[in-house]
Short mmCIF file of C-alpha atoms in Angstrom, two decimals:
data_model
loop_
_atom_site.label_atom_id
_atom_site.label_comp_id
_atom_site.label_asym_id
_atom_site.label_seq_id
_atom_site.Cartn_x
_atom_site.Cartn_y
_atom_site.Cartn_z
CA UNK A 1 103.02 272.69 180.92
CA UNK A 2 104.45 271.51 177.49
CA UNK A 3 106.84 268.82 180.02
CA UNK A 4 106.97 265.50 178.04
CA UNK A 5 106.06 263.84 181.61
CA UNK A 6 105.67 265.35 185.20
CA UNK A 7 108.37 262.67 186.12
CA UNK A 8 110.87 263.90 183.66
CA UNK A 9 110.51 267.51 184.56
CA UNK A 10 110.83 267.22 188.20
CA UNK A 11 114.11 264.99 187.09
CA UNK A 12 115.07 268.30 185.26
CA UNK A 13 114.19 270.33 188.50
CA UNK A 14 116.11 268.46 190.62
CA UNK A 15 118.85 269.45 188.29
CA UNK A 16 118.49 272.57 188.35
CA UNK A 17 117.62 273.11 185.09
CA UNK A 18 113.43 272.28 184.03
CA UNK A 19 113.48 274.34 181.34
CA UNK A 20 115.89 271.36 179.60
CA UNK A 21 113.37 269.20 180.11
CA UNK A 22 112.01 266.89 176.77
CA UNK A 23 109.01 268.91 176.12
CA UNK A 24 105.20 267.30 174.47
CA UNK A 25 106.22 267.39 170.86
CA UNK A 26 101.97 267.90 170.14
CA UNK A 27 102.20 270.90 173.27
CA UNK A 28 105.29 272.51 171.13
CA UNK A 29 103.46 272.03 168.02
CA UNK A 30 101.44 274.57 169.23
CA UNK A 31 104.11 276.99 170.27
CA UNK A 32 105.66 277.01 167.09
CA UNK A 33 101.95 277.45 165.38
CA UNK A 34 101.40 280.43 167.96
CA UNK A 35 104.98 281.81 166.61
CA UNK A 36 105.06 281.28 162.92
CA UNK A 37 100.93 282.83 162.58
CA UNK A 38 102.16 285.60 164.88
CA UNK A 39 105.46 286.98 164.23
CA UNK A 40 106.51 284.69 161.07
CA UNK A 41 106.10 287.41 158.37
CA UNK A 42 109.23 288.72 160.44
CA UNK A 43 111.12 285.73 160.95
CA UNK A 44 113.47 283.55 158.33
CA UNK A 45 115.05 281.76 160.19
CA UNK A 46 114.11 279.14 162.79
CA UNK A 47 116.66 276.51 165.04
CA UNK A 48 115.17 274.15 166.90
CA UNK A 49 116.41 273.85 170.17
CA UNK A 50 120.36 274.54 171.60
CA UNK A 51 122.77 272.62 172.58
CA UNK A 52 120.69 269.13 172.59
CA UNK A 53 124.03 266.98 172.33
CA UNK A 54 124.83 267.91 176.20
CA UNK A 55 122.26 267.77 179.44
CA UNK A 56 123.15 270.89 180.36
CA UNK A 57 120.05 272.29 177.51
CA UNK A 58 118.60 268.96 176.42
CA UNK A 59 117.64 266.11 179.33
CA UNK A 60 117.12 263.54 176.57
CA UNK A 61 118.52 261.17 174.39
CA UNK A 62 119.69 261.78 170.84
CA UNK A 63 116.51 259.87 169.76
CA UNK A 64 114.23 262.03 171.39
CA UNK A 65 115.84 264.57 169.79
CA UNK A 66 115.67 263.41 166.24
CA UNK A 67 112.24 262.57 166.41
CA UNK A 68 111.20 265.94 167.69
CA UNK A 69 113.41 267.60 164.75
CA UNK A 70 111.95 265.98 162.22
CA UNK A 71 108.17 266.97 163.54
CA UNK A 72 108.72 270.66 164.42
CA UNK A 73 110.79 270.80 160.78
CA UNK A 74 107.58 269.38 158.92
CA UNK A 75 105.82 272.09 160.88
CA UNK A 76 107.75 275.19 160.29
CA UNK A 77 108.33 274.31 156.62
CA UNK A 78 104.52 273.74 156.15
CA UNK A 79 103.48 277.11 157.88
CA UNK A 80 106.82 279.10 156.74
CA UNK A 81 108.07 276.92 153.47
CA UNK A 82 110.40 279.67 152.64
CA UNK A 83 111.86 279.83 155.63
CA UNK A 84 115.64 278.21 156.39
CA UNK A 85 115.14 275.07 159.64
CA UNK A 86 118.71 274.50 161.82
CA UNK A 87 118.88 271.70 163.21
CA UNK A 88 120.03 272.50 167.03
CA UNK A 89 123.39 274.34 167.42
CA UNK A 90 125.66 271.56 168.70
CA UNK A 91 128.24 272.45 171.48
CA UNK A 92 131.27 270.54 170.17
CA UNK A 93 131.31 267.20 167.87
CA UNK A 94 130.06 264.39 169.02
CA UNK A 95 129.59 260.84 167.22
CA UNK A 96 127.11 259.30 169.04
CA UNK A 97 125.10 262.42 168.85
CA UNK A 98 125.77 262.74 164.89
CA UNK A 99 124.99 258.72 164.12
CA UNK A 100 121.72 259.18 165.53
CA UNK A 101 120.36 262.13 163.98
CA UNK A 102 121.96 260.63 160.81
CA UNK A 103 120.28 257.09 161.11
CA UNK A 104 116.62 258.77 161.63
CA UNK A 105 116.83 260.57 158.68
CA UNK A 106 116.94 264.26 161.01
CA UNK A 107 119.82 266.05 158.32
CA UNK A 108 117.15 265.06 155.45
CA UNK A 109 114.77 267.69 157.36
CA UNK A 110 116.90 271.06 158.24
CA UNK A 111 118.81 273.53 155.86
CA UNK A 112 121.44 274.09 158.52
CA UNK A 113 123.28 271.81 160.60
CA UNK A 114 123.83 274.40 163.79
CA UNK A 115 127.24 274.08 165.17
CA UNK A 116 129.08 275.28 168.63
CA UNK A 117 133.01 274.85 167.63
CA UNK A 118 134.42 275.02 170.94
CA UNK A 119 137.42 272.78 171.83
CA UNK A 120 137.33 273.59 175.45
CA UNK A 121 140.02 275.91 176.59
CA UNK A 122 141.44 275.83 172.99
CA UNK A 123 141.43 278.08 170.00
CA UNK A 124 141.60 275.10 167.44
CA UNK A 125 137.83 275.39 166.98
CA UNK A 126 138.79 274.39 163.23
CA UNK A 127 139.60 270.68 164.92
CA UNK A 128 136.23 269.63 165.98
CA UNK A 129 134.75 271.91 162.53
CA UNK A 130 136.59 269.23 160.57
CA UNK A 131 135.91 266.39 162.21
CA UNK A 132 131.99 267.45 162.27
CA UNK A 133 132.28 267.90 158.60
CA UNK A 134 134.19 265.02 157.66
CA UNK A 135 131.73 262.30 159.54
CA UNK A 136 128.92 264.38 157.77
CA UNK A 137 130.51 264.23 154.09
CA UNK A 138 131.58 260.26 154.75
CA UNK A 139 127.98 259.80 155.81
CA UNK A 140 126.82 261.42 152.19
CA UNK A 141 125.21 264.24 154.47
CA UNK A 142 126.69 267.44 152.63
CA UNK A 143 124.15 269.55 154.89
CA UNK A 144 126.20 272.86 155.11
CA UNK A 145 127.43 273.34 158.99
CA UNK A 146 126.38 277.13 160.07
CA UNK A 147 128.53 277.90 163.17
CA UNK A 148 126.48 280.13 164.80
CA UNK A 149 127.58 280.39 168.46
CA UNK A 150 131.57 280.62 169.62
CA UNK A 151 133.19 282.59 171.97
CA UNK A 152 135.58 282.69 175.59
CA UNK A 153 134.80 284.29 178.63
CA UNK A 154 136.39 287.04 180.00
CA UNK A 155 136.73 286.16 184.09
CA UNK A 156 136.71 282.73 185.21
CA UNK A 157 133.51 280.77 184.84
CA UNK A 158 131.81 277.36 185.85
CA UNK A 159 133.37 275.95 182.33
CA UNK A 160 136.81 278.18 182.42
CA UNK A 161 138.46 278.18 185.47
CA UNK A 162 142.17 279.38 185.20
CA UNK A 163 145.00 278.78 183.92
CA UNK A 164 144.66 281.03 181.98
CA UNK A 165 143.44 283.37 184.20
CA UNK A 166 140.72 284.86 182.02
CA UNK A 167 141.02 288.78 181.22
CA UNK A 168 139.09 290.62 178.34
CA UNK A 169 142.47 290.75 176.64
CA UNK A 170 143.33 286.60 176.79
CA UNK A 171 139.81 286.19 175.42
CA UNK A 172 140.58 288.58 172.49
CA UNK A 173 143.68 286.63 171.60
CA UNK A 174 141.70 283.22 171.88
CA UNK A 175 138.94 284.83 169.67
CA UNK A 176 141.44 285.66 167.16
CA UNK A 177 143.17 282.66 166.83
CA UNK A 178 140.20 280.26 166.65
CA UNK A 179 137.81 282.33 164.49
CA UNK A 180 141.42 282.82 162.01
CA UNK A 181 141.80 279.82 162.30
CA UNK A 182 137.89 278.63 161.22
CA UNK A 183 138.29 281.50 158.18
CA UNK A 184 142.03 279.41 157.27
CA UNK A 185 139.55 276.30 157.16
CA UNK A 186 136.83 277.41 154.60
CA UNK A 187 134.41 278.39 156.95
CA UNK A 188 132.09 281.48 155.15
#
C-alpha cells in the first residue's frame, strides 16, 4: 500500500522481493508517526531502512534513498528529538553509494552512519571499516560509523558457497579474526 508506484512494486515482485520496493515517503510518514506516538516512550533508537546500498533490500537509487533519509530523519527527530537516527546499515563500502548521500546533505541528518563490514568470504572486515571511514573523514563527514550487523554462516548459503565448507567451527574462527581484527582498528 505504502509502494512508491504500482509499476515499481510489481518490478520488485517479479524479483522476488516487494517488500524492497521504494515505498511513498508521505505513506511512511505515517508509519513512523503510528510508531513513534505508539511505542516511542520505549524506543531510542531508530535506523532507517537496511542494506539500501544493494537491491537485494533497497530497489532504488542512492538518490531515492537520500531524499527519503533526510524526510523520515526530520520526522523522528521532531516526534522523538532525543532519540539517536542511523542512517541505513550499509552491507560493505561503496563510493557511489557514499558520494550521494554525502552530496544531498543525508550524513548532516543521522547520528549514526549504520555499517555492514563484510568483505565477502574474508575476515578483514577492518578493510572496508577503513576505507568507509577514510572517504567519510576526507569528505569532512566525521559522523561516527556504528557497525551494527556482521557475521558468517555456518552451512553453505546463497552468498557462501564452499570452499570453505562452512561448519559452526570455521565460522567461529572467521568471527574471531574479523571482529579482533575491527577491535585492533579502533572500533568501540
Amino acid at each position: 500500500w505504502d509502494a512508491i508506484s504500482a509499476e515499481r512494486y510489481a518490478e520488485g515482485r517479479k524479483a522476488g522481493r516487494p517488500h524492497t520496493t521504494v515505498p511513498s515517503t508521505e505513506k511512511f510518514l505515517e508509519v513512523v508517526e503510528h510508531v513513534i506516538k505508539k511505542y516511542g516512550d520505549r524506543i531510542n533508537n531508530y535506523e532507517v531502512w537496511n542494506e539500501t546500498n544493494i537491491t537485494q533490500f533497497w530497489r532504488g537509487t542512492p538518490e531515492e534513498y537520500a531524499s527519503f533519509f533526510t524526510a523520515v530523519s526530520k520526522k523522528i527527530k521532531e516526534l522523538a528529538p532525543n532519540s539517536t537516527v542511523i542512517m541505513a546499515g550499509m552491507a560493505g563500502y561503496r563510493a557511489p553509494f557514499i558520494n550521494t548521500m554525502h552530496d544531498s546533505g543525508a550524513f548532516k541528518h543521522a547520528d549514526l552512519c549504520g555499517f555492514h563490514p563484510y568483505a565477502g568470504k574474508s575476515s578483514g572486515w577492518d578493510v572496508p571499516y577503513g576505507m568507509l571511514q577514510s572517504d567519510l573523514y576526507s569528505k569532512g563527514d566525521g559522523i561516527e560509523i556504528y557497525c551494527n550487523e556482521s557475521g558468517f554462516v555456518w552451512k553453505a548459503g546463497e552468498w557462501f558457497q564452499p570452499p570453505p565448507n562452512y561448519t559452526q567451527e570455521v565460522q567461529a574462527e572467521q568471527l574471531d579474526v574479523a571482529i579482533g581484527r575491527l577491535l585492533a582498528s579502533g572500533v568501540a
